[in-house]
Amino acid sequence: MGKPIEDVFDIVNDINREKAGNIVADVIKTKTIRELDNQTQLIARDGNARPIEDSAAPIIDENGEVFGVVVVFRDYTEKKQKLDQIQFLSYHDQLTGLYNRRFYEEELRRMDT
């Protein structure tokens, strides 16, 4: 208790490794439930990064004032691995691992725009 939330846990963006915003401060300010995007990782004390889904909800007293925040982290390592595998298989040939026709068609459309 009494520590800044940034000292309690370290959350970074999965892509650019920048620190995620302070979800607790956002909840206190807006008095609403907040969720971070699915591209966040929780950095453990041992330095390992784990993909997470998280949400935070205000604890509101009888006067309508926020006096706390509940933060929930869900480790979604397995889910992310399966989603990554599905995405890989949707653009690669299962036998050779090379890009498939769908990949090339989407790349051509992307280059045309």
PDB file of C-alpha atoms in Angstrom:
ATOM      1  CA  MET A   1       0.000   0.000   0.000  1.00  0.00           C
ATOM      2  CA  GLY A   2       1.025   3.569  -0.537  1.00  0.00           C
ATOM      3  CA  LYS A   3       3.041   2.816  -3.694  1.00  0.00           C
ATOM      4  CA  PRO A   4       2.393   4.425  -7.075  1.00  0.00           C
ATOM      5  CA  ILE A   5       0.617   1.963  -9.369  1.00  0.00           C
ATOM      6  CA  GLU A   6       3.517   2.118 -11.848  1.00  0.00           C
ATOM      7  CA  ASP A   7       5.755   0.606  -9.137  1.00  0.00           C
ATOM      8  CA  VAL A   8       3.346  -2.277  -8.542  1.00  0.00           C
ATOM      9  CA  PHE A   9       3.113  -3.628 -12.091  1.00  0.00           C
ATOM     10  CA  ASP A  10       4.670  -2.865 -15.467  1.00  0.00           C
ATOM     11  CA  ILE A  11       2.432  -2.987 -18.549  1.00  0.00           C
ATOM     12  CA  VAL A  12       3.820  -2.297 -22.023  1.00  0.00           C
ATOM     13  CA  ASN A  13       2.516  -2.229 -25.570  1.00  0.00           C
ATOM     14  CA  ASP A  14       3.229  -5.529 -27.324  1.00  0.00           C
ATOM     15  CA  ILE A  15       4.340  -3.859 -30.553  1.00  0.00           C
ATOM     16  CA  ASN A  16       6.460  -0.848 -29.604  1.00  0.00           C
ATOM     17  CA  ARG A  17       7.243  -1.777 -25.953  1.00  0.00           C
ATOM     18  CA  GLU A  18       6.131   1.658 -24.729  1.00  0.00           C
ATOM     19  CA  LYS A  19       4.547   1.845 -21.292  1.00  0.00           C
ATOM     20  CA  ALA A  20       0.781   1.587 -21.346  1.00  0.00           C
ATOM     21  CA  GLY A  21      -1.277   4.402 -19.887  1.00  0.00           C
ATOM     22  CA  ASN A  22      -2.240   4.427 -16.224  1.00  0.00           C
ATOM     23  CA  ILE A  23      -5.536   2.551 -16.308  1.00  0.00           C
ATOM     24  CA  VAL A  24      -6.175   3.191 -12.593  1.00  0.00           C
ATOM     25  CA  ALA A  25      -5.883   6.968 -13.002  1.00  0.00           C
ATOM     26  CA  ASP A  26      -8.220   6.807 -16.004  1.00  0.00           C
ATOM     27  CA  VAL A  27     -10.840   4.890 -14.004  1.00  0.00           C
ATOM     28  CA  ILE A  28     -10.615   7.318 -11.076  1.00  0.00           C
ATOM     29  CA  LYS A  29     -10.938  10.292 -13.425  1.00  0.00           C
ATOM     30  CA  THR A  30     -13.814   8.954 -15.553  1.00  0.00           C
ATOM     31  CA  LYS A  31     -15.572   6.774 -12.930  1.00  0.00           C
ATOM     32  CA  THR A  32     -16.104   4.176 -15.661  1.00  0.00           C
ATOM     33  CA  ILE A  33     -14.914   0.652 -16.401  1.00  0.00           C
ATOM     34  CA  ARG A  34     -11.870   0.624 -18.671  1.00  0.00           C
ATOM     35  CA  GLU A  35     -10.057  -2.028 -20.679  1.00  0.00           C
ATOM     36  CA  LEU A  36      -6.680  -1.873 -22.357  1.00  0.00           C
ATOM     37  CA  ASP A  37      -6.317  -3.149 -25.893  1.00  0.00           C
ATOM     38  CA  ASN A  38      -5.257  -6.723 -26.530  1.00  0.00           C
ATOM     39  CA  GLN A  39      -1.758  -5.693 -27.483  1.00  0.00           C
ATOM     40  CA  THR A  40      -0.476  -5.337 -23.942  1.00  0.00           C
ATOM     41  CA  GLN A  41       1.997  -7.363 -21.952  1.00  0.00           C
ATOM     42  CA  LEU A  42       2.620  -7.619 -18.242  1.00  0.00           C
ATOM     43  CA  ILE A  43       6.318  -7.668 -17.411  1.00  0.00           C
ATOM     44  CA  ALA A  44       6.944 -10.069 -14.529  1.00  0.00           C
ATOM     45  CA  ARG A  45       9.581  -9.523 -11.861  1.00  0.00           C
ATOM     46  CA  ASP A  46      11.813 -12.063 -13.621  1.00  0.00           C
ATOM     47  CA  GLY A  47      11.629  -9.938 -16.786  1.00  0.00           C
ATOM     48  CA  ASN A  48       9.402 -12.306 -18.744  1.00  0.00           C
ATOM     49  CA  ALA A  49       6.576 -10.691 -20.683  1.00  0.00           C
ATOM     50  CA  ARG A  50       3.133 -12.280 -20.706  1.00  0.00           C
ATOM     51  CA  PRO A  51       0.330 -11.189 -23.034  1.00  0.00           C
ATOM     52  CA  ILE A  52      -2.646 -10.055 -20.987  1.00  0.00           C
ATOM     53  CA  GLU A  53      -6.185  -8.843 -21.244  1.00  0.00           C
ATOM     54  CA  ASP A  54      -7.127  -6.503 -18.450  1.00  0.00           C
ATOM     55  CA  SER A  55      -9.898  -4.371 -17.131  1.00  0.00           C
ATOM     56  CA  ALA A  56     -10.376  -1.977 -14.264  1.00  0.00           C
ATOM     57  CA  ALA A  57     -13.571  -0.916 -12.522  1.00  0.00           C
ATOM     58  CA  PRO A  58     -14.200   1.828  -9.977  1.00  0.00           C
ATOM     59  CA  ILE A  59     -15.326   1.101  -6.426  1.00  0.00           C
ATOM     60  CA  ILE A  60     -17.872   3.816  -5.691  1.00  0.00           C
ATOM     61  CA  ASP A  61     -19.145   4.749  -2.233  1.00  0.00           C
ATOM     62  CA  GLU A  62     -22.686   5.746  -1.278  1.00  0.00           C
ATOM     63  CA  ASN A  63     -21.903   9.388  -2.138  1.00  0.00           C
ATOM     64  CA  GLY A  64     -20.899   8.504  -5.695  1.00  0.00           C
ATOM     65  CA  GLU A  65     -17.190   9.051  -5.059  1.00  0.00           C
ATOM     66  CA  VAL A  66     -14.507   6.632  -6.224  1.00  0.00           C
ATOM     67  CA  PHE A  67     -12.575   5.263  -3.270  1.00  0.00           C
ATOM     68  CA  GLY A  68     -10.779   2.431  -5.021  1.00  0.00           C
ATOM     69  CA  VAL A  69     -10.256   0.516  -8.233  1.00  0.00           C
ATOM     70  CA  VAL A  70     -10.397  -3.210  -8.943  1.00  0.00           C
ATOM     71  CA  VAL A  71      -7.910  -4.302 -11.620  1.00  0.00           C
ATOM     72  CA  VAL A  72      -8.153  -7.742 -13.240  1.00  0.00           C
ATOM     73  CA  PHE A  73      -5.433  -9.285 -15.418  1.00  0.00           C
ATOM     74  CA  ARG A  74      -6.061 -12.380 -17.523  1.00  0.00           C
ATOM     75  CA  ASP A  75      -3.088 -14.244 -18.964  1.00  0.00           C
ATOM     76  CA  TYR A  76      -4.008 -15.048 -22.522  1.00  0.00           C
ATOM     77  CA  THR A  77      -0.757 -16.620 -23.693  1.00  0.00           C
ATOM     78  CA  GLU A  78      -2.440 -19.782 -25.001  1.00  0.00           C
ATOM     79  CA  LYS A  79      -5.219 -17.840 -26.711  1.00  0.00           C
ATOM     80  CA  LYS A  80      -2.679 -15.545 -28.401  1.00  0.00           C
ATOM     81  CA  GLN A  81      -0.600 -18.513 -29.572  1.00  0.00           C
ATOM     82  CA  LYS A  82      -3.681 -20.108 -31.131  1.00  0.00           C
ATOM     83  CA  LEU A  83      -4.733 -16.847 -32.789  1.00  0.00           C
ATOM     84  CA  ASP A  84      -1.205 -16.387 -34.163  1.00  0.00           C
ATOM     85  CA  GLN A  85      -1.272 -19.946 -35.506  1.00  0.00           C
ATOM     86  CA  ILE A  86      -4.638 -19.378 -37.190  1.00  0.00           C
ATOM     87  CA  GLN A  87      -3.358 -16.182 -38.772  1.00  0.00           C
ATOM     88  CA  PHE A  88      -0.191 -17.935 -39.961  1.00  0.00           C
ATOM     89  CA  LEU A  89      -2.186 -20.800 -41.489  1.00  0.00           C
ATOM     90  CA  SER A  90      -4.547 -18.402 -43.247  1.00  0.00           C
ATOM     91  CA  TYR A  91      -1.641 -16.909 -45.241  1.00  0.00           C
ATOM     92  CA  HIS A  92       0.709 -19.898 -45.592  1.00  0.00           C
ATOM     93  CA  ASP A  93       0.596 -23.273 -47.285  1.00  0.00           C
ATOM     94  CA  GLN A  94       0.297 -26.009 -44.652  1.00  0.00           C
ATOM     95  CA  LEU A  95       2.731 -28.326 -46.406  1.00  0.00           C
ATOM     96  CA  THR A  96       5.523 -25.944 -47.418  1.00  0.00           C
ATOM     97  CA  GLY A  97       5.015 -22.995 -45.073  1.00  0.00           C
ATOM     98  CA  LEU A  98       5.298 -20.638 -48.050  1.00  0.00           C
ATOM     99  CA  TYR A  99       2.883 -17.769 -48.603  1.00  0.00           C
ATOM    100  CA  ASN A 100      -0.352 -18.894 -50.223  1.00  0.00           C
ATOM    101  CA  ARG A 101      -2.558 -17.375 -52.909  1.00  0.00           C
ATOM    102  CA  ARG A 102      -4.690 -15.465 -50.390  1.00  0.00           C
ATOM    103  CA  PHE A 103      -1.610 -13.641 -49.101  1.00  0.00           C
ATOM    104  CA  TYR A 104      -0.561 -12.549 -52.585  1.00  0.00           C
ATOM    105  CA  GLU A 105      -4.069 -11.424 -53.524  1.00  0.00           C
ATOM    106  CA  GLU A 106      -4.334  -9.296 -50.385  1.00  0.00           C
ATOM    107  CA  GLU A 107      -0.866  -7.839 -50.955  1.00  0.00           C
ATOM    108  CA  LEU A 108      -1.819  -6.880 -54.510  1.00  0.00           C
ATOM    109  CA  ARG A 109      -5.001  -5.183 -53.259  1.00  0.00           C
ATOM    110  CA  ARG A 110      -3.006  -3.380 -50.569  1.00  0.00           C
ATOM    111  CA  MET A 111      -0.456  -2.125 -53.127  1.00  0.00           C
ATOM    112  CA  ASP A 112      -3.227  -0.866 -55.420  1.00  0.00           C
ATOM    113  CA  THR A 113      -4.614   1.441 -52.740  1.00  0.00           C
TER     114      THR A 113
END
